[in-house]
CSV table of C-alpha atoms in Angstrom, one decimal:
chain,number,residue,atom,x,y,z
A,1,MET,CA,72.9,116.4,83.3
A,2,LYS,CA,76.3,116.6,81.6
A,3,GLN,CA,78.9,114.4,83.0
A,4,LEU,CA,82.3,115.7,83.9
A,5,SER,CA,85.2,114.5,81.8
A,6,LEU,CA,87.8,112.3,83.5
A,7,ARG,CA,90.4,115.1,83.4
A,8,THR,CA,88.0,117.7,84.9
A,9,GLY,CA,86.8,115.2,87.6
A,10,LEU,CA,90.3,114.3,88.7
A,11,LEU,CA,91.4,118.0,88.6
A,12,ALA,CA,88.4,118.9,90.8
A,13,PHE,CA,89.1,116.0,93.2
A,14,MET,CA,92.8,116.9,93.5
A,15,THR,CA,91.9,120.5,94.1
A,16,LEU,CA,89.4,119.7,96.8
A,17,LEU,CA,91.9,117.3,98.4
A,18,LEU,CA,94.6,119.9,98.3
A,19,LEU,CA,92.3,122.4,99.9
A,20,ALA,CA,91.3,119.9,102.6
A,21,VAL,CA,95.0,119.0,103.3
A,22,SER,CA,95.9,122.7,103.4
A,23,PHE,CA,93.1,123.5,105.8
A,24,MET,CA,94.1,120.6,108.1
A,25,GLY,CA,97.7,121.8,107.9
A,26,ILE,CA,96.7,125.3,108.8
A,27,VAL,CA,94.7,124.0,111.7
A,28,ALA,CA,97.6,121.9,112.9
A,29,ILE,CA,100.1,124.8,112.5
A,30,ASN,CA,97.8,127.1,114.5
A,31,LYS,CA,97.4,124.5,117.3
A,32,GLY,CA,101.2,124.0,117.3
A,33,ASN,CA,101.7,127.8,117.5
A,34,ARG,CA,99.3,128.0,120.4
A,35,SER,CA,101.2,125.2,122.2
A,36,LEU,CA,104.5,126.9,121.5
A,37,ASP,CA,103.1,130.2,122.7
A,38,VAL,CA,101.9,128.6,126.0
A,39,ILE,CA,105.3,126.9,126.5
A,40,ASN,CA,107.2,130.2,125.7
A,41,ARG,CA,105.0,132.2,128.1
A,42,ILE,CA,105.2,129.7,131.0
A,43,ARG,CA,108.8,128.7,130.6
A,44,GLY,CA,110.4,131.6,128.7
A,45,VAL,CA,108.7,134.4,130.6
A,46,GLU,CA,107.1,133.3,133.8
A,47,LEU,CA,109.4,130.5,135.0
A,48,ASN,CA,112.5,132.3,133.7
A,49,SER,CA,111.5,135.6,135.5
A,50,LEU,CA,110.7,133.6,138.7
A,51,TYR,CA,114.0,131.7,138.8
A,52,GLN,CA,115.9,134.9,138.0
A,53,SER,CA,114.1,136.7,140.9
A,54,ASN,CA,115.0,133.8,143.2
A,55,GLU,CA,118.6,133.9,142.0
A,56,ASP,CA,118.8,137.7,142.7
A,57,LEU,CA,117.5,137.2,146.2
A,58,MET,CA,120.0,134.5,146.9
A,59,ARG,CA,122.8,136.8,145.6
A,60,ALA,CA,121.5,139.7,147.8
A,61,ARG,CA,121.6,137.4,150.8
A,62,ALA,CA,125.1,136.3,149.9
A,63,ASN,CA,126.2,139.9,149.7
A,64,ALA,CA,124.5,140.6,153.0
A,65,ALA,CA,126.4,137.8,154.7
A,66,LEU,CA,129.6,139.1,153.2
A,67,ALA,CA,128.8,142.6,154.5
A,68,VAL,CA,128.2,141.3,158.0
A,69,ARG,CA,131.6,139.5,158.0
A,70,LYS,CA,133.4,142.7,156.9
A,71,ILE,CA,131.6,144.8,159.6
A,72,GLU,CA,132.5,142.2,162.2
A,73,ILE,CA,136.2,142.4,161.4
A,74,GLY,CA,136.1,146.2,161.4
A,75,LEU,CA,136.0,146.9,157.7
A,76,LEU,CA,133.1,149.2,158.0
A,77,GLU,CA,133.5,151.1,154.7
A,78,GLU,CA,133.9,147.9,152.8
A,79,GLY,CA,130.9,146.5,154.7
A,80,ALA,CA,128.9,149.6,153.7
A,81,GLY,CA,129.9,149.1,150.1
A,82,VAL,CA,128.9,145.5,150.0
A,83,THR,CA,125.6,146.4,151.8
A,84,LYS,CA,124.8,148.8,149.0
A,85,LEU,CA,125.4,146.0,146.5
A,86,ALA,CA,123.0,143.8,148.4
A,87,GLN,CA,120.4,146.5,148.5
A,88,ALA,CA,120.7,147.0,144.8
A,89,ASP,CA,120.3,143.2,144.3
A,90,VAL,CA,117.0,143.4,146.1
A,91,LEU,CA,115.5,145.8,143.5
A,92,THR,CA,116.1,143.4,140.6
A,93,PRO,CA,114.0,140.5,142.0
A,94,GLN,CA,111.1,142.9,142.3
A,95,GLN,CA,111.3,143.8,138.6
A,96,ASN,CA,111.5,140.1,137.7
A,97,LEU,CA,108.6,139.2,139.9
A,98,LYS,CA,106.5,142.0,138.4
A,99,ARG,CA,107.3,140.6,134.9
A,100,PHE,CA,106.3,137.1,136.2
A,101,ILE,CA,102.9,138.5,137.5
A,102,ASP,CA,102.2,140.5,134.4
A,103,ALA,CA,102.8,137.5,132.1
A,104,GLY,CA,99.7,135.8,133.7
A,105,THR,CA,99.2,132.1,133.5
A,106,VAL,CA,97.2,129.6,131.4
A,107,THR,CA,95.0,127.8,134.0
A,108,ALA,CA,93.2,128.6,137.3
A,109,HIS,CA,95.5,126.3,139.2
A,110,GLY,CA,98.5,128.2,137.7
A,111,LYS,CA,97.0,131.5,138.9
A,112,THR,CA,96.6,130.0,142.4
A,113,LEU,CA,100.3,129.0,142.4
A,114,ALA,CA,101.3,132.3,141.0
A,115,ASP,CA,99.4,134.1,143.8
A,116,ALA,CA,101.1,131.9,146.3
A,117,VAL,CA,104.5,132.9,144.9
A,118,ALA,CA,103.6,136.6,145.0
A,119,GLY,CA,102.2,136.4,148.5
A,120,SER,CA,105.2,134.4,149.9
A,121,TYR,CA,107.6,136.8,148.1
A,122,LYS,CA,105.9,139.9,149.6
A,123,ALA,CA,106.1,138.4,153.1
A,124,TYR,CA,109.7,137.3,152.5
A,125,LEU,CA,110.6,140.8,151.3
A,126,GLU,CA,108.8,142.9,153.9
A,127,GLN,CA,109.3,140.7,156.9
A,128,GLY,CA,112.8,139.4,156.2
A,129,ILE,CA,114.8,141.0,153.4
A,130,ARG,CA,114.1,144.7,154.0
A,131,PRO,CA,114.6,144.5,157.8
A,132,MET,CA,117.8,142.6,157.2
A,133,MET,CA,119.0,145.3,154.8
A,134,SER,CA,118.0,148.0,157.3
A,135,ALA,CA,120.0,146.4,160.0
A,136,LEU,CA,123.0,146.1,157.7
A,137,ASP,CA,122.6,149.8,156.6
A,138,LYS,CA,122.8,150.7,160.3
A,139,GLN,CA,125.6,148.1,160.7
A,140,TYR,CA,123.7,146.4,163.6
A,141,THR,CA,125.0,142.9,163.4
A,142,ASP,CA,123.0,141.7,166.4
A,143,GLU,CA,119.8,142.7,164.8
A,144,TYR,CA,120.9,141.0,161.6
A,145,TYR,CA,121.5,137.7,163.4
A,146,GLN,CA,118.2,138.0,165.3
A,147,LEU,CA,116.4,138.2,162.0
A,148,LEU,CA,118.5,135.4,160.6
A,149,GLU,CA,117.7,133.2,163.6
A,150,GLY,CA,114.1,134.3,163.7
A,151,ASN,CA,111.5,133.8,161.0
A,152,LEU,CA,113.7,134.6,158.0
A,153,ALA,CA,114.4,130.9,157.4
A,154,SER,CA,110.7,130.0,157.5
A,155,LEU,CA,109.9,132.9,155.1
A,156,ALA,CA,112.6,131.8,152.7
A,157,ALA,CA,111.4,128.2,152.9
A,158,ARG,CA,107.8,129.2,152.2
A,159,TYR,CA,108.9,131.3,149.2
A,160,SER,CA,111.2,128.5,147.9
A,161,LYS,CA,108.4,126.0,148.2
A,162,ALA,CA,106.0,128.3,146.3
A,163,VAL,CA,108.7,128.7,143.5
A,164,ASP,CA,109.2,124.9,143.4
A,165,ASP,CA,105.5,124.2,143.2
A,166,PHE,CA,105.1,126.6,140.3
A,167,GLY,CA,108.1,125.1,138.6
A,168,GLN,CA,106.5,121.6,138.8
A,169,TYR,CA,103.3,123.1,137.5
A,170,ALA,CA,105.2,124.7,134.6
A,171,ASN,CA,106.9,121.4,133.8
A,172,GLN,CA,103.5,119.6,133.8
A,173,VAL,CA,101.9,122.2,131.5
A,174,THR,CA,104.9,122.0,129.2
A,175,ALA,CA,104.7,118.2,129.1
A,176,VAL,CA,101.0,118.4,128.3
A,177,GLN,CA,101.5,121.0,125.5
A,178,LEU,CA,104.4,119.0,124.0
A,179,ALA,CA,102.2,115.8,124.1
A,180,GLN,CA,99.4,117.8,122.4
A,181,ALA,CA,101.8,119.1,119.8
A,182,ALA,CA,103.0,115.5,119.2
A,183,TYR,CA,99.3,114.3,119.0
A,184,ASN,CA,98.5,117.1,116.5
A,185,GLU,CA,101.5,116.1,114.4
A,186,THR,CA,100.5,112.4,114.5
A,187,LYS,CA,96.9,113.3,113.6
A,188,MET,CA,98.1,115.4,110.7
A,189,LYS,CA,100.3,112.5,109.4
A,190,VAL,CA,97.3,110.2,109.7
A,191,LEU,CA,95.0,112.6,107.8
A,192,ILE,CA,97.6,113.0,105.1
A,193,ALA,CA,97.9,109.2,104.8
A,194,VAL,CA,94.1,108.9,104.6
A,195,ALA,CA,94.1,111.6,101.9
A,196,VAL,CA,96.8,109.7,99.9
A,197,VAL,CA,94.8,106.4,100.3
A,198,LEU,CA,91.6,108.1,99.1
A,199,THR,CA,93.5,109.6,96.2
A,200,LEU,CA,94.8,106.1,95.2
A,201,LEU,CA,91.3,104.6,95.6
A,202,VAL,CA,89.7,107.3,93.5
A,203,LEU,CA,92.4,106.8,90.8
A,204,ALA,CA,91.8,103.1,90.9
A,205,TRP,CA,88.1,103.5,90.7
A,206,GLN,CA,88.0,106.2,88.1
A,207,LEU,CA,91.0,105.3,86.0
A,208,LEU,CA,92.7,102.0,86.7
A,209,GLN,CA,89.7,99.7,87.0
A,210,PRO,CA,88.0,101.0,83.7
A,211,LEU,CA,91.4,100.7,82.0
A,212,ASN,CA,91.8,97.2,83.3
A,213,ASN,CA,88.3,96.3,82.1
A,214,ALA,CA,89.3,97.6,78.6
A,215,ILE,CA,92.5,95.6,78.6
A,216,VAL,CA,90.7,92.4,79.6
A,217,HIS,CA,88.1,93.1,76.8
A,218,LEU,CA,90.9,93.6,74.2
A,219,GLU,CA,92.5,90.3,75.3
A,220,GLN,CA,89.2,88.5,74.9
A,221,VAL,CA,88.8,90.0,71.4
A,222,ALA,CA,92.4,89.0,70.6
A,223,ALA,CA,91.6,85.5,71.7
A,224,GLY,CA,88.6,85.5,69.2
A,225,ASP,CA,85.8,86.0,71.7
A,226,LEU,CA,83.5,88.7,70.3
A,227,SER,CA,80.6,88.0,72.5
A,228,GLN,CA,81.6,89.9,75.6
A,229,THR,CA,80.4,93.5,76.2
A,230,LEU,CA,82.0,96.4,78.1
A,231,PRO,CA,80.1,98.1,80.9
A,232,ALA,CA,79.0,101.7,80.3
A,233,ALA,CA,81.6,104.3,81.6
A,234,GLY,CA,79.8,107.6,80.9
A,235,ASN,CA,80.7,110.3,78.5
A,236,ASN,CA,84.2,110.9,79.7
A,237,GLU,CA,87.5,109.8,78.1
A,238,LEU,CA,87.1,106.2,79.4
A,239,GLY,CA,83.5,106.2,78.2
A,240,ARG,CA,84.7,107.3,74.7
A,241,LEU,CA,87.4,104.5,74.8
A,242,ASN,CA,84.8,101.9,75.7
A,243,HIS,CA,82.5,103.2,73.0
A,244,ALA,CA,85.3,103.0,70.4
A,245,LEU,CA,86.1,99.4,71.5
A,246,ALA,CA,82.5,98.5,71.3
A,247,GLU,CA,82.3,99.9,67.7
A,248,MET,CA,85.5,98.1,66.8
A,249,GLN,CA,84.0,94.9,68.2
A,250,GLN,CA,80.8,95.4,66.2
A,251,ALA,CA,82.9,96.0,63.0
A,252,LEU,CA,85.0,92.9,63.6
A,253,ARG,CA,81.8,90.9,64.3
A,254,ALA,CA,80.3,92.1,61.0
A,255,SER,CA,83.6,91.4,59.1
A,256,VAL,CA,83.7,87.9,60.6
A,257,SER,CA,80.0,87.3,59.6
A,258,GLN,CA,80.8,88.4,56.1
A,259,VAL,CA,83.8,86.1,56.0
A,260,ARG,CA,81.8,83.2,57.3
A,261,GLU,CA,79.0,83.9,54.7
A,262,ALA,CA,81.6,84.1,51.9
A,263,SER,CA,83.3,80.9,53.1
A,264,LEU,CA,79.9,79.2,53.1
A,265,GLN,CA,79.2,80.4,49.5
A,266,ILE,CA,82.7,79.2,48.5
A,267,ASP,CA,82.0,75.8,50.2
A,268,ILE,CA,78.7,75.5,48.3
A,269,GLY,CA,80.3,76.5,45.1
A,270,SER,CA,83.2,74.1,45.6
A,271,ARG,CA,80.8,71.2,46.2
A,272,GLU,CA,78.7,72.1,43.1
A,273,LEU,CA,82.0,72.3,41.1
A,274,ALA,CA,83.0,68.9,42.5
A,275,ALA,CA,79.7,67.4,41.5
A,276,GLY,CA,80.0,69.0,38.0
A,277,ASN,CA,83.5,67.6,37.7
A,278,VAL,CA,82.2,64.1,38.6
A,279,ASN,CA,79.3,64.4,36.1
A,280,LEU,CA,81.7,65.6,33.4
A,281,ALA,CA,84.0,62.7,34.1
A,282,GLN,CA,81.1,60.3,33.7
A,283,ARG,CA,80.1,62.0,30.4
A,284,THR,CA,83.7,61.9,29.2
A,285,GLU,CA,83.9,58.2,30.0
A,286,GLU,CA,80.6,57.6,28.1
A,287,SER,CA,81.9,59.7,25.2
A,288,SER,CA,85.1,57.7,25.1
A,289,ALA,CA,83.2,54.4,25.1
A,290,SER,CA,81.0,55.7,22.2
A,291,LEU,CA,84.1,56.7,20.3
A,292,GLU,CA,85.7,53.3,20.9
A,293,GLU,CA,82.5,51.7,19.5
A,294,THR,CA,82.5,54.1,16.6
A,295,ALA,CA,86.2,53.3,15.9
A,296,ALA,CA,85.5,49.6,16.0
A,297,SER,CA,82.5,50.1,13.6
A,298,MET,CA,84.7,52.1,11.3
A,299,GLU,CA,87.4,49.4,11.3
A,300,GLN,CA,84.7,46.8,10.4
A,301,LEU,CA,83.4,49.1,7.7
A,302,THR,CA,86.9,49.6,6.3
A,303,ALA,CA,87.5,45.9,6.3
A,304,THR,CA,84.2,45.3,4.5
A,305,VAL,CA,85.0,48.0,2.0
A,306,ARG,CA,88.4,46.5,1.4
A,307,LEU,CA,86.8,43.1,1.0
A,308,ASN,CA,84.2,44.4,-1.5
A,309,ALA,CA,87.0,46.2,-3.4
A,310,SER,CA,89.0,43.0,-3.6
A,311,ASN,CA,85.9,41.1,-4.7
A,312,ALA,CA,85.1,43.7,-7.4
A,313,GLN,CA,88.7,43.6,-8.7
A,314,GLN,CA,88.5,39.8,-8.9
A,315,ALA,CA,85.2,40.0,-10.8
A,316,HIS,CA,86.7,42.6,-13.1
A,317,GLN,CA,89.6,40.3,-13.8
A,318,LEU,CA,87.3,37.4,-14.5
A,319,ALA,CA,85.2,39.5,-16.8
A,320,ASN,CA,88.2,40.5,-18.8
A,321,ALA,CA,89.4,36.9,-19.0
A,322,VAL,CA,86.1,35.8,-20.6
């Protein structure tokens, strides 16, 4: 099986890592979007519509109280005008409550609370608000006060409690969704950190460690140790580097062996030459001694010849004298 090159392996790993991080990012973004959607629906739509409906009812009741005051002091036309404003204010809460109900909710408990809000609003509207508006439309203040002193307060309290309960539920759901979003963010950061650590480990395993081994090996070669070997690193770029270093080491080892052999031959030759020089010196000394003996003999022979010549001359002289 052909082994991937280092560049191809690292590129494939980084691609897979990028895809994994991208997938995790998409998952985290989708979860965050769902959390934001839930928060927007429960707070931006449901809770906002509910609070707006409650505020409109409070304004309708305030206008109704103002209309009663004007009727009581004889300002009947102005009282009728304010009554129409109060009746118009009653229509808006119904629209907001319909928007609240149509938005739905995210849990069964939320649906129960939403049903309680709708039921208490219906009772509040039919048993309290509309009869009160009818009494104002007829300008029957006594009937208005009878309703006000009757069950209107309990109906309003029941509706307000249902609104408060749903508000608390919305706050809890919002807190849970925000906590989930924070958890998803933290998890994403942890996964990214793990991916970075894995990248560093893979780089250290695939690149840094083999390079460090090659550097240590070169330092050993530089120190003169040619006995160490590099571990196999495959057929990738680092494997080729290790193979080149091994061939360089073999070449250096062969060169060192040749130098050692040449040095040994030179040592042997030097010793033989030294021995020859000693022998030559001995022979030279012997030749010198022989030459000295020959010179001495020659001197003796010369003296003898001279003596013989002298004797011959004397004999010749004696012979002439006779």
